[in-house]
Coordinates of C-alpha atoms in Angstrom, one line a residue:
X1 CA 0.0 0.0 0.0
X2 CA 1.2 3.5 -0.7
X3 CA -0.1 7.0 -0.4
X4 CA -1.8 9.3 -2.8
X5 CA 0.5 9.8 -5.8
X6 CA 2.1 13.2 -6.2
X7 CA 4.8 13.8 -8.8
X8 CA 6.1 10.6 -10.4
X9 CA 9.8 9.9 -10.5
X10 CA 9.7 8.8 -14.1
X11 CA 6.7 10.6 -15.5
X12 CA 7.9 10.4 -19.1
X13 CA 8.0 6.6 -19.0
X14 CA 5.2 4.9 -20.8
X15 CA 3.4 2.2 -18.8
X16 CA 2.9 -1.4 -20.0
X17 CA -0.6 -3.0 -20.3
X18 CA -1.7 -4.4 -17.0
X19 CA -1.2 -8.2 -16.8
X20 CA -4.5 -9.1 -15.2
X21 CA -7.5 -11.0 -16.5
X22 CA -9.6 -8.0 -17.5
X23 CA -9.8 -6.0 -20.7
X24 CA -7.6 -3.1 -21.1
X25 CA -10.5 -0.8 -21.6
X26 CA -11.8 -1.6 -18.1
X27 CA -8.6 -0.2 -16.4
X28 CA -7.0 3.2 -16.6
X29 CA -3.3 3.4 -17.2
X30 CA -0.8 4.1 -14.5
X31 CA 0.0 7.5 -16.1
X32 CA -3.7 8.4 -16.0
X33 CA -3.9 7.5 -12.4
X34 CA -0.9 9.7 -11.7
X35 CA -2.6 12.6 -13.6
X36 CA -5.8 12.1 -11.6
X37 CA -3.9 12.0 -8.3
X38 CA -1.7 15.0 -9.3
X39 CA -4.9 17.0 -10.2
X40 CA -6.4 16.2 -6.8
X41 CA -3.1 17.0 -4.9
X42 CA -2.9 20.3 -6.7
X43 CA -6.4 21.2 -5.6
X44 CA -5.6 19.9 -2.1
X45 CA -2.2 21.5 -1.6
X46 CA -4.0 24.0 0.6
X47 CA -5.4 20.9 2.3
X48 CA -5.0 22.1 5.9
X49 CA -8.2 24.1 5.3
X50 CA -10.3 21.5 3.5
X51 CA -12.6 19.2 5.3
X52 CA -12.8 15.4 4.5
X53 CA -15.9 15.7 2.4
X54 CA -14.2 18.3 0.2
X55 CA -11.0 16.2 -0.1
X56 CA -12.9 13.2 -1.2
X57 CA -15.0 15.2 -3.6
X58 CA -11.9 16.6 -5.2
X59 CA -10.4 13.1 -5.5
X60 CA -13.6 11.8 -7.1
X61 CA -13.7 14.7 -9.6
X62 CA -10.1 14.2 -10.6
X63 CA -10.4 10.5 -11.0
X64 CA -13.6 10.8 -13.0
X65 CA -11.9 13.1 -15.4
X66 CA -9.8 10.1 -16.7
X67 CA -12.9 7.9 -16.9
X68 CA -11.6 5.4 -14.4
X69 CA -13.7 2.2 -14.8
X70 CA -14.6 0.0 -11.8
X71 CA -13.0 -3.5 -11.5
X72 CA -13.3 -6.5 -9.1
X73 CA -14.4 -4.9 -5.8
X74 CA -16.2 -2.0 -7.6
X75 CA -18.0 -3.8 -10.5
X76 CA -21.5 -2.7 -11.2
X77 CA -24.0 -2.4 -14.1
X78 CA -23.3 1.3 -14.4
X79 CA -21.3 2.6 -17.3
X80 CA -19.4 4.9 -15.0
X81 CA -18.8 4.6 -11.3
X82 CA -20.4 7.2 -9.0
X83 CA -18.2 9.7 -7.2
X84 CA -18.5 7.8 -3.9
X85 CA -17.2 4.6 -5.5
X86 CA -14.4 6.4 -7.3
X87 CA -13.2 8.4 -4.3
X88 CA -12.8 5.2 -2.2
X89 CA -11.0 3.1 -4.8
X90 CA -7.6 4.1 -3.4
X91 CA -8.6 2.4 -0.2
X92 CA -8.9 -1.1 -1.7
X93 CA -6.1 -3.6 -2.1
X94 CA -7.3 -4.5 -5.7
X95 CA -6.4 -0.9 -6.8
X96 CA -2.8 -1.3 -5.5
X97 CA -2.4 -4.8 -6.8
X98 CA -3.3 -3.5 -10.3
X99 CA -0.9 -0.5 -9.9
X100 CA 2.0 -2.8 -8.8
X101 CA 1.3 -5.2 -11.6
X102 CA 2.1 -2.3 -13.9
X103 CA 5.2 -1.3 -12.0
X104 CA 6.5 -4.8 -11.6
X105 CA 6.1 -5.4 -15.4
X106 CA 7.8 -2.0 -16.1
X107 CA 10.7 -2.9 -13.8
X108 CA 11.2 -6.3 -15.5
X109 CA 11.0 -4.9 -19.0
X110 CA 12.8 -1.6 -18.6
X111 CA 14.4 -1.6 -15.1
X112 CA 12.4 1.3 -13.9
X113 CA 11.8 1.6 -10.1
X114 CA 8.4 3.2 -10.5
X115 CA 7.0 6.2 -8.7
X116 CA 8.3 7.7 -5.5
X117 CA 5.3 8.6 -3.4
X118 CA 5.3 12.3 -2.5
X119 CA 8.4 12.7 -4.7
X120 CA 12.1 12.1 -4.2
X121 CA 12.7 15.4 -2.4
X122 CA 10.1 14.6 0.3
X123 CA 11.5 11.1 0.7
X124 CA 15.0 12.4 1.3
X125 CA 13.7 15.0 3.8
X126 CA 11.8 12.3 5.7
X127 CA 14.9 10.0 5.9
X128 CA 17.4 12.7 6.9
X129 CA 15.0 14.3 9.4
X130 CA 14.1 11.0 11.0
X131 CA 17.8 10.1 11.3
X132 CA 18.5 13.4 13.2
X133 CA 15.5 12.8 15.5
X134 CA 16.6 9.2 16.3
X135 CA 20.1 10.3 17.1
X136 CA 18.8 13.0 19.5
X137 CA 16.6 10.5 21.2
X138 CA 19.4 7.9 21.4
X139 CA 21.4 10.6 23.2
X140 CA 18.6 11.2 25.7
X141 CA 17.2 14.4 24.1
X142 CA 13.7 14.9 22.9
X143 CA 14.0 17.9 20.7
X144 CA 11.4 20.5 19.8
X145 CA 13.2 21.3 16.5
X146 CA 15.5 19.0 14.5
X147 CA 15.4 20.5 11.0
X148 CA 18.6 22.5 11.4
X149 CA 20.7 19.4 12.4
X150 CA 23.4 18.3 9.9
X151 CA 22.6 15.2 8.0
X152 CA 26.2 14.1 7.6
X153 CA 27.0 10.7 9.2
X154 CA 29.7 10.1 11.8
X155 CA 30.9 6.7 13.1
X156 CA 29.2 7.4 16.4
X157 CA 25.9 8.2 14.6
X158 CA 26.1 5.0 12.7
X159 CA 26.6 3.0 15.9
X160 CA 23.5 4.7 17.4
X161 CA 21.4 4.1 14.3
X162 CA 22.4 0.4 14.1
X163 CA 20.5 -0.2 17.3
X164 CA 17.2 1.0 15.8
X165 CA 14.9 -1.7 14.4
X166 CA 12.8 -0.1 11.7
X167 CA 9.5 -1.1 10.1
X168 CA 8.0 0.6 7.1
X169 CA 4.3 -0.2 6.9
X170 CA 2.8 0.0 3.4
X171 CA 6.3 0.0 2.0
X172 CA 5.3 -0.1 -1.7
X173 CA 8.4 -0.3 -3.8
X174 CA 10.6 -0.1 -0.6
X175 CA 12.6 3.0 -1.7
X176 CA 12.1 4.8 1.6
X177 CA 13.9 1.9 3.3
X178 CA 16.8 2.2 0.8
X179 CA 17.0 5.9 1.7
X180 CA 17.1 5.1 5.4
X181 CA 19.8 2.5 4.8
X182 CA 21.9 5.3 3.1
X183 CA 21.4 7.4 6.2
X184 CA 22.9 4.6 8.4
X185 CA 20.0 2.5 9.6
X186 CA 20.7 -1.2 9.1
X187 CA 17.9 -3.3 10.8
X188 CA 15.2 -2.6 8.2
X189 CA 11.9 -4.4 7.5
X190 CA 9.1 -3.4 5.0
X191 CA 5.6 -4.8 4.9
X192 CA 2.8 -4.3 2.4
X193 CA -0.5 -6.1 1.9
X194 CA 0.1 -6.3 -1.8
X195 CA 2.4 -9.3 -2.7
X196 CA 3.2 -7.6 -6.0
X197 CA 4.5 -4.6 -4.1
X198 CA 6.7 -6.8 -2.0
X199 CA 8.0 -8.6 -5.1
X200 CA 8.9 -5.2 -6.6
X201 CA 10.6 -4.0 -3.4
X202 CA 12.7 -7.1 -3.1
X203 CA 13.8 -6.9 -6.7
X204 CA 14.8 -3.3 -6.4
X205 CA 16.6 -3.9 -3.1
X206 CA 18.7 -6.7 -4.6
X207 CA 19.4 -4.7 -7.8
X208 CA 20.4 -1.6 -5.8
X209 CA 22.7 -3.4 -3.3
X210 CA 20.3 -3.5 -0.3
X211 CA 19.7 -7.2 -0.1
X212 CA 19.8 -7.1 3.8
X213 CA 16.5 -5.3 3.9
X214 CA 13.7 -7.7 4.8
X215 CA 10.3 -7.6 3.1
X216 CA 7.1 -9.4 4.2
X217 CA 3.5 -9.5 3.0
X218 CA 1.4 -8.2 5.9
X219 CA -1.7 -6.1 6.3
X220 CA -1.2 -3.5 9.0
X221 CA -4.9 -3.6 9.9
X222 CA -4.7 -7.4 10.6
X223 CA -1.0 -7.7 11.2
X224 CA 0.6 -11.0 12.0
X225 CA 3.8 -9.3 13.1
X226 CA 4.7 -10.1 16.7
X227 CA 7.9 -8.1 16.9
X228 CA 8.0 -4.6 18.3
X229 CA 10.1 -2.0 16.4
X230 CA 11.8 1.1 17.7
X231 CA 10.9 3.1 14.6
X232 CA 7.8 2.6 12.6
X233 CA 7.5 4.6 9.3
X234 CA 4.2 5.4 7.5
X235 CA 4.5 7.3 4.2
X236 CA 1.0 7.5 2.8
X237 CA -0.6 4.3 4.3
X238 CA -2.9 6.1 6.7
X239 CA -4.0 8.3 3.7
X240 CA -5.0 5.3 1.7
X241 CA -6.8 3.6 4.6
X242 CA -8.8 6.8 5.1
X243 CA -10.1 6.6 1.5
X244 CA -11.8 3.3 2.1
X245 CA -15.6 3.5 2.5
X246 CA -15.1 2.3 6.1
X247 CA -12.2 4.7 6.6
X248 CA -13.2 5.9 10.1
X249 CA -13.4 2.4 11.4
X250 CA -10.3 1.3 9.6
X251 CA -8.3 4.2 11.0
X252 CA -9.3 3.1 14.5
X253 CA -8.0 -0.4 13.6
X254 CA -4.8 1.2 12.3
X255 CA -4.0 2.9 15.6
X256 CA -4.8 -0.2 17.6
X257 CA -2.4 -2.2 15.4
X258 CA 0.4 0.4 15.2
X259 CA 0.4 0.9 19.0
X260 CA 1.4 -2.8 19.3
X261 CA 4.1 -2.5 16.6
X262 CA 5.9 0.5 18.1
X263 CA 8.1 -0.5 21.1
X264 CA 7.8 1.5 24.3
X265 CA 10.2 4.5 23.9
X266 CA 10.1 4.1 20.2
X267 CA 8.9 6.4 17.4
X268 CA 6.1 6.5 14.9
X269 CA 6.8 8.8 12.0
X270 CA 3.8 9.5 9.7
X271 CA 4.0 11.4 6.4
X272 CA 0.6 12.4 4.9
X273 CA -0.8 14.6 2.1
X274 CA -4.3 14.2 3.3
X275 CA -3.9 15.2 7.0
X276 CA -2.3 18.2 8.5
X277 CA 0.0 18.1 11.5
X278 CA -2.7 19.4 13.8
X279 CA -5.2 16.8 12.4
X280 CA -2.8 14.0 13.0
X281 CA -2.1 15.2 16.6
X282 CA -5.9 15.4 17.2
X283 CA -6.3 11.9 15.9
X284 CA -3.6 10.6 18.2
X285 CA -5.1 12.4 21.2
X286 CA -8.5 10.9 20.4
X287 CA -6.9 7.4 20.3
X288 CA -5.1 8.1 23.6
X289 CA -8.4 9.0 25.3
X290 CA -10.1 5.9 23.8
X291 CA -7.4 3.5 25.0
X292 CA -7.5 4.9 28.5
X293 CA -11.3 5.0 28.7
X294 CA -11.6 1.3 27.6
X295 CA -8.8 0.2 29.9
X296 CA -7.1 -1.7 27.0
X297 CA -3.8 -0.1 27.8
X298 CA -3.6 -1.0 31.5
X299 CA -0.4 0.8 32.3
X300 CA -1.5 4.0 30.5
X301 CA -4.9 3.8 32.2
X302 CA -3.2 3.4 35.6
X303 CA -0.9 6.4 35.1
X304 CA -3.5 8.4 33.2
X305 CA -0.9 9.0 30.5
X306 CA -1.0 8.9 26.7
X307 CA -0.1 6.0 24.5
X308 CA 1.5 8.3 22.0
X309 CA 3.0 11.7 22.6
X310 CA 3.7 14.3 19.9
X311 CA 7.5 14.9 19.6
X312 CA 8.2 17.1 16.5
X313 CA 7.3 17.6 12.8
X314 CA 9.1 18.7 9.6
X315 CA 9.1 22.4 9.3
X316 CA 10.9 22.8 6.0
X317 CA 8.1 21.9 3.6
X318 CA 6.7 24.8 1.6
X319 CA 3.6 26.4 3.2
X320 CA 0.6 28.2 1.6
X321 CA -1.9 30.7 2.9
X322 CA -5.5 30.0 2.1
X323 CA -8.6 31.3 3.7
X324 CA -6.6 32.9 6.4
X325 CA -4.9 29.7 7.4
X326 CA -1.4 28.4 6.8
X327 CA -1.1 24.9 5.3
X328 CA 1.4 22.6 3.7
X329 CA 0.9 20.1 0.9
X330 CA 2.7 17.4 3.0
X331 CA 3.0 16.8 6.7
X332 CA 5.5 14.6 8.5
X333 CA 4.9 14.2 12.2
X334 CA 6.7 12.1 14.9
X335 CA 5.1 10.5 17.9
X336 CA 6.8 8.9 20.9
X337 CA 5.4 5.6 22.2
X338 CA 5.1 5.8 26.0

């Protein structure tokens, strides 16, 4: 699973026909999907002021403009899917399986890595910023601002980072884990509920010299993972989950699951183009209250403390003024597991 597609890394590369048992006319090309997502993201780059209904309406309009036909989970007798169906397609596994069928075929035939969700620049910022944050925490500091720290690696930094176990949920093509490896992290695992995505991620990691990265098929909402990780990364997965018709329920499932994957004292770093920093913090606070109220987190309930605590966020993304509010197209926020 991945997030909403922003600028593709190789936008000029033609996509191959999808290798699935449906007619080509029933499915939109990967390029068209990118155009639709780009159209929506442009409309939503002032997204901090848009409510959920407006975001979904924008997505539906953009996708409808490329005449996206319904397949498998979305089949109906209608010639065109209605806006509610279209806006929720990104929340279904079948959408991502189809997308990664294209990208895996393209990799095998042309060697292309596929799209970098949110763009290469954002991925590099997320990786270097997360590294600086982890180093600070390893040294006993919980910073309020880490954007100005130098990204250069030292021997001591690499020793600190080697102790961090990292899980990337909804890893897609796994390129974020490769970027984290370049920053000095070494205990790296990626999961995705699409087996095709995992096949692509494994192939790219082997080709690019990162064969030590582990990749597993796993659905974060029904995770079979028993290990706790000191760092859990999410770049777009929560966005996609929220676009499912049962998004509110599935988001609650997400937080229940992620709270079991992040080790006490560990970090959860979320990058989103459909939620602002403040919205993510509010969602975490709501989860904290729910866990304490239900008594499922006994220690937290006993101490009346939160499960997750906001630590910091990336401040270097471009911001926009809209309707009297300041917003950013992308938000990256870190939370500490108590």
